[in-house]
């Protein structure tokens, strides 16, 4: 899709983040409302899923409706299929069927309306796997497969899991499309400025009690992710960087039923940043 008017070729990098990654929908809404054309997308995990839905041709309003519908608690229960193999809490067959209907079982990267790249990590070779060609559904299922929650996705000789394990905000991968300007969106909180829940006097009230050891594990994962992300950002600095402010109780695993609010917060964050975006892009 060619750039509009004199707009520079604009790339968008959408990081992982589970429920927090729904903010990417709002970011895209804000950009399109200002007639800023997205020329290419690099996505990881939820960012890869949102990017894929938009890239195959859904309008951002349709992506928003899909996100809100399928993150309702009843809908999410319908796509949970527990695995007896214990390689993940969820097998992913039902989710694959849903995404197959939305993206197309046989859709290839070459079929997308705008160039797209998503990443995963191979448990066998311990390497990042970058998908920009081949079957889109396999790639999207791989990039969203959080270890422990989803069984790995078997592709060829690879056992693939969430790309965020090695490259959560995949700035390095957008270069293949040669954008003139690119913006990275990181939806994870800044762990250096956030007081962990388990050490707070005002813990969030969860509908299901969450043990402190899980919170320690989640906190450790956030610290590692931020360190790796910062390393990538230093090596491949984006022209624009956006971190939407989202409530700390919205996590990778919790908060999907607040999809509409998360999307709204992503849109507001991009609107506040719009002057800087326009200065670089237009």
Coordinates of C-alpha atoms in Angstrom, one line a residue:
X1 CA 0.0 0.0 0.0
X2 CA 1.7 3.2 -1.1
X3 CA 2.2 6.1 1.2
X4 CA -0.4 8.9 1.1
X5 CA 0.6 12.3 -0.3
X6 CA 4.1 13.1 0.9
X7 CA 4.1 10.9 3.9
X8 CA 7.3 8.9 4.5
X9 CA 7.2 5.1 4.4
X10 CA 6.1 4.4 8.0
X11 CA 6.8 1.1 9.8
X12 CA 5.1 0.0 13.0
X13 CA 6.6 -2.4 15.6
X14 CA 4.1 -3.9 18.0
X15 CA 5.4 -5.7 21.0
X16 CA 4.0 -8.5 23.1
X17 CA 2.1 -8.1 26.3
X18 CA -1.0 -10.4 26.4
X19 CA -4.0 -8.4 27.5
X20 CA -1.9 -5.3 27.6
X21 CA -1.2 -5.8 23.9
X22 CA -4.8 -4.9 23.0
X23 CA -3.7 -1.3 23.4
X24 CA -2.1 -1.7 19.9
X25 CA -5.6 -1.7 18.4
X26 CA -6.1 1.8 19.9
X27 CA -2.7 3.0 18.7
X28 CA -3.5 2.0 15.1
X29 CA -6.9 3.6 15.4
X30 CA -5.3 6.9 16.4
X31 CA -2.8 6.8 13.5
X32 CA -5.5 6.0 10.9
X33 CA -7.8 8.8 12.3
X34 CA -5.0 11.2 11.5
X35 CA -4.6 9.7 8.0
X36 CA -1.2 8.3 8.8
X37 CA -0.7 5.2 6.6
X38 CA 1.0 2.2 8.0
X39 CA 3.4 0.8 5.3
X40 CA 4.7 -2.3 7.2
X41 CA 4.4 -4.1 10.5
X42 CA 6.7 -6.1 12.7
X43 CA 4.9 -7.9 15.5
X44 CA 5.5 -10.2 18.4
X45 CA 2.9 -12.2 20.4
X46 CA -0.3 -10.1 20.8
X47 CA 1.4 -7.4 18.7
X48 CA 1.8 -10.1 16.0
X49 CA -1.8 -11.1 16.2
X50 CA -3.1 -7.6 16.1
X51 CA -0.7 -6.8 13.2
X52 CA -1.8 -9.9 11.3
X53 CA -5.5 -9.1 11.6
X54 CA -4.9 -5.6 10.2
X55 CA -2.5 -6.7 7.6
X56 CA -4.8 -9.3 6.0
X57 CA -7.4 -6.6 5.4
X58 CA -9.7 -6.1 8.3
X59 CA -10.5 -2.5 9.1
X60 CA -9.2 -1.3 12.5
X61 CA -12.9 -1.0 13.5
X62 CA -13.4 -4.7 12.6
X63 CA -10.2 -5.6 14.5
X64 CA -11.6 -3.8 17.6
X65 CA -14.9 -5.7 17.4
X66 CA -13.1 -9.0 17.0
X67 CA -10.9 -8.2 20.1
X68 CA -13.8 -7.1 22.3
X69 CA -16.0 -10.0 21.2
X70 CA -13.5 -12.8 21.7
X71 CA -12.0 -11.5 25.0
X72 CA -15.3 -11.6 26.8
X73 CA -15.1 -14.2 29.6
X74 CA -17.6 -16.6 28.0
X75 CA -15.9 -16.5 24.6
X76 CA -12.4 -17.1 26.2
X77 CA -13.8 -20.1 28.1
X78 CA -15.0 -21.5 24.8
X79 CA -11.5 -21.5 23.3
X80 CA -9.7 -23.1 26.2
X81 CA -8.9 -26.8 25.6
X82 CA -6.7 -28.2 28.4
X83 CA -3.9 -30.5 27.4
X84 CA -3.3 -33.9 29.0
X85 CA 0.3 -33.8 27.9
X86 CA 1.1 -30.9 30.3
X87 CA 3.3 -29.2 27.8
X88 CA 1.0 -26.2 28.3
X89 CA -2.2 -25.5 30.1
X90 CA -3.9 -25.0 26.7
X91 CA -3.5 -27.2 23.6
X92 CA -4.6 -24.4 21.3
X93 CA -6.7 -26.4 18.8
X94 CA -9.8 -24.3 19.5
X95 CA -7.9 -21.1 19.3
X96 CA -6.3 -22.2 16.0
X97 CA -9.7 -23.0 14.6
X98 CA -10.9 -19.5 15.5
X99 CA -7.8 -17.8 14.1
X100 CA -8.1 -20.0 11.0
X101 CA -11.6 -18.6 10.4
X102 CA -10.4 -15.0 10.9
X103 CA -7.0 -15.2 9.1
X104 CA -7.6 -18.1 6.7
X105 CA -6.1 -21.6 7.1
X106 CA -4.1 -21.3 3.9
X107 CA -3.3 -17.6 3.9
X108 CA 0.3 -16.8 3.2
X109 CA 2.3 -13.7 4.1
X110 CA 2.4 -12.9 0.4
X111 CA -1.5 -12.5 0.6
X112 CA -1.4 -9.7 3.2
X113 CA -2.4 -6.2 2.1
X114 CA 0.7 -4.7 3.8
X115 CA 4.0 -6.3 4.5
X116 CA 4.1 -8.2 7.8
X117 CA 6.8 -10.0 9.8
X118 CA 6.3 -11.9 13.1
X119 CA 8.7 -13.8 15.3
X120 CA 8.8 -16.9 17.4
X121 CA 11.5 -18.8 19.3
X122 CA 12.5 -22.4 18.6
X123 CA 12.9 -24.5 21.7
X124 CA 15.2 -26.9 19.8
X125 CA 17.8 -24.5 18.4
X126 CA 17.2 -21.8 21.0
X127 CA 17.0 -19.2 18.2
X128 CA 14.6 -16.5 17.2
X129 CA 12.6 -17.6 14.1
X130 CA 11.5 -14.7 11.9
X131 CA 8.5 -15.3 9.7
X132 CA 7.9 -13.1 6.6
X133 CA 6.8 -15.8 4.2
X134 CA 4.9 -19.1 4.2
X135 CA 1.8 -19.9 6.2
X136 CA 0.5 -17.0 8.2
X137 CA -1.6 -19.1 10.7
X138 CA 1.4 -21.2 11.7
X139 CA 3.4 -18.1 12.3
X140 CA 0.7 -16.3 14.4
X141 CA 0.0 -19.4 16.5
X142 CA 3.7 -19.6 17.2
X143 CA 4.3 -16.0 18.1
X144 CA 1.4 -16.1 20.7
X145 CA 2.3 -19.4 22.3
X146 CA 3.4 -18.4 25.8
X147 CA 5.5 -21.2 27.2
X148 CA 3.7 -23.1 30.0
X149 CA 0.3 -21.8 28.9
X150 CA 0.2 -23.0 25.3
X151 CA 1.8 -26.2 24.0
X152 CA 4.6 -25.4 21.5
X153 CA 3.7 -25.2 17.8
X154 CA 5.3 -27.9 15.7
X155 CA 6.5 -26.5 12.4
X156 CA 8.9 -28.7 10.4
X157 CA 11.6 -29.7 12.9
X158 CA 10.9 -26.8 15.1
X159 CA 9.0 -26.5 18.4
X160 CA 7.9 -22.9 18.5
X161 CA 6.9 -20.6 21.3
X162 CA 6.3 -16.9 21.9
X163 CA 8.8 -14.6 20.2
X164 CA 8.9 -12.4 23.3
X165 CA 11.3 -14.9 24.9
X166 CA 14.1 -13.3 22.8
X167 CA 12.7 -10.2 21.1
X168 CA 9.6 -8.9 22.6
X169 CA 9.5 -5.5 20.7
X170 CA 11.0 -6.7 17.4
X171 CA 12.6 -3.5 16.1
X172 CA 15.3 -5.5 14.4
X173 CA 12.9 -7.2 12.1
X174 CA 11.2 -4.1 10.5
X175 CA 14.4 -3.3 8.7
X176 CA 13.7 -5.9 5.9
X177 CA 10.9 -3.6 4.7
X178 CA 13.1 -0.5 4.6
X179 CA 10.8 2.0 6.3
X180 CA 11.9 5.6 6.2
X181 CA 10.5 6.1 9.7
X182 CA 9.4 3.5 12.2
X183 CA 7.7 3.6 15.6
X184 CA 8.0 0.9 18.3
X185 CA 5.2 0.4 20.8
X186 CA 6.0 -1.3 24.1
X187 CA 3.0 -2.1 26.2
X188 CA 4.9 -3.6 29.2
X189 CA 5.2 -1.5 32.3
X190 CA 8.5 0.1 33.2
X191 CA 9.5 -2.3 36.0
X192 CA 12.1 0.2 37.4
X193 CA 9.2 2.6 38.3
X194 CA 6.5 0.2 39.3
X195 CA 6.1 -1.2 42.8
X196 CA 5.4 -4.9 42.5
X197 CA 1.9 -6.0 43.8
X198 CA 3.3 -8.5 46.3
X199 CA 5.2 -5.8 48.0
X200 CA 2.4 -3.2 47.9
X201 CA 0.0 -2.3 50.8
X202 CA -2.8 -2.1 48.2
X203 CA -2.8 -5.4 46.3
X204 CA -5.3 -5.7 43.4
X205 CA -8.4 -7.7 44.2
X206 CA -8.4 -10.7 41.9
X207 CA -11.5 -12.8 41.2
X208 CA -9.2 -15.8 41.7
X209 CA -6.5 -15.7 44.4
X210 CA -3.1 -15.6 42.9
X211 CA -0.2 -17.0 45.0
X212 CA 2.8 -14.7 45.7
X213 CA 5.2 -17.2 44.0
X214 CA 3.3 -16.7 40.7
X215 CA 3.6 -12.9 41.2
X216 CA 7.4 -13.4 41.8
X217 CA 7.7 -15.4 38.7
X218 CA 5.7 -12.8 36.6
X219 CA 7.8 -10.0 38.1
X220 CA 11.0 -11.9 37.1
X221 CA 9.7 -12.4 33.6
X222 CA 9.0 -8.7 33.3
X223 CA 12.5 -7.8 34.4
X224 CA 14.1 -10.1 31.9
X225 CA 11.8 -8.9 29.1
X226 CA 12.6 -5.3 29.8
X227 CA 16.3 -5.9 29.9
X228 CA 16.3 -7.7 26.6
X229 CA 14.0 -5.1 25.0
X230 CA 16.2 -2.2 26.1
X231 CA 19.2 -4.0 24.6
X232 CA 17.4 -4.3 21.3
X233 CA 16.2 -0.7 21.4
X234 CA 19.8 0.5 22.0
X235 CA 21.0 -1.6 19.1
X236 CA 18.2 -0.7 16.7
X237 CA 16.8 2.6 18.0
X238 CA 13.4 3.5 16.7
X239 CA 12.6 7.0 15.3
X240 CA 9.6 7.0 17.7
X241 CA 8.9 5.1 20.9
X242 CA 5.6 4.8 22.6
X243 CA 4.7 3.2 25.9
X244 CA 1.0 3.6 26.7
X245 CA 0.1 4.1 30.4
X246 CA -2.0 1.1 31.4
X247 CA -3.2 0.0 34.9
X248 CA -0.8 -2.3 36.6
X249 CA -3.6 -4.8 37.3
X250 CA -3.8 -5.4 33.6
X251 CA -1.2 -8.0 33.0
X252 CA -0.1 -10.5 30.3
X253 CA -2.6 -13.0 31.6
X254 CA -5.3 -10.9 33.3
X255 CA -7.6 -8.1 32.0
X256 CA -8.9 -9.4 28.7
X257 CA -12.4 -8.6 29.7
X258 CA -11.4 -4.9 29.9
X259 CA -10.5 -5.0 26.2
X260 CA -12.5 -1.9 25.3
X261 CA -10.8 0.2 28.0
X262 CA -7.3 -1.1 27.1
X263 CA -7.9 -0.2 23.4
X264 CA -9.2 3.3 24.5
X265 CA -6.0 3.9 26.6
X266 CA -3.8 2.9 23.6
X267 CA -5.7 5.3 21.4
X268 CA -5.3 8.1 24.0
X269 CA -1.6 7.5 24.4
X270 CA -1.1 7.7 20.6
X271 CA -3.2 10.9 20.4
X272 CA -1.0 12.6 23.1
X273 CA 2.1 11.6 21.1
X274 CA 0.6 12.6 17.7
X275 CA 2.5 15.9 17.3
X276 CA 5.8 14.0 17.5
X277 CA 4.6 11.3 15.2
X278 CA 3.5 13.8 12.5
X279 CA 6.7 15.7 12.8
X280 CA 8.7 12.6 11.8
X281 CA 6.2 11.0 9.4
X282 CA 4.7 13.9 7.4

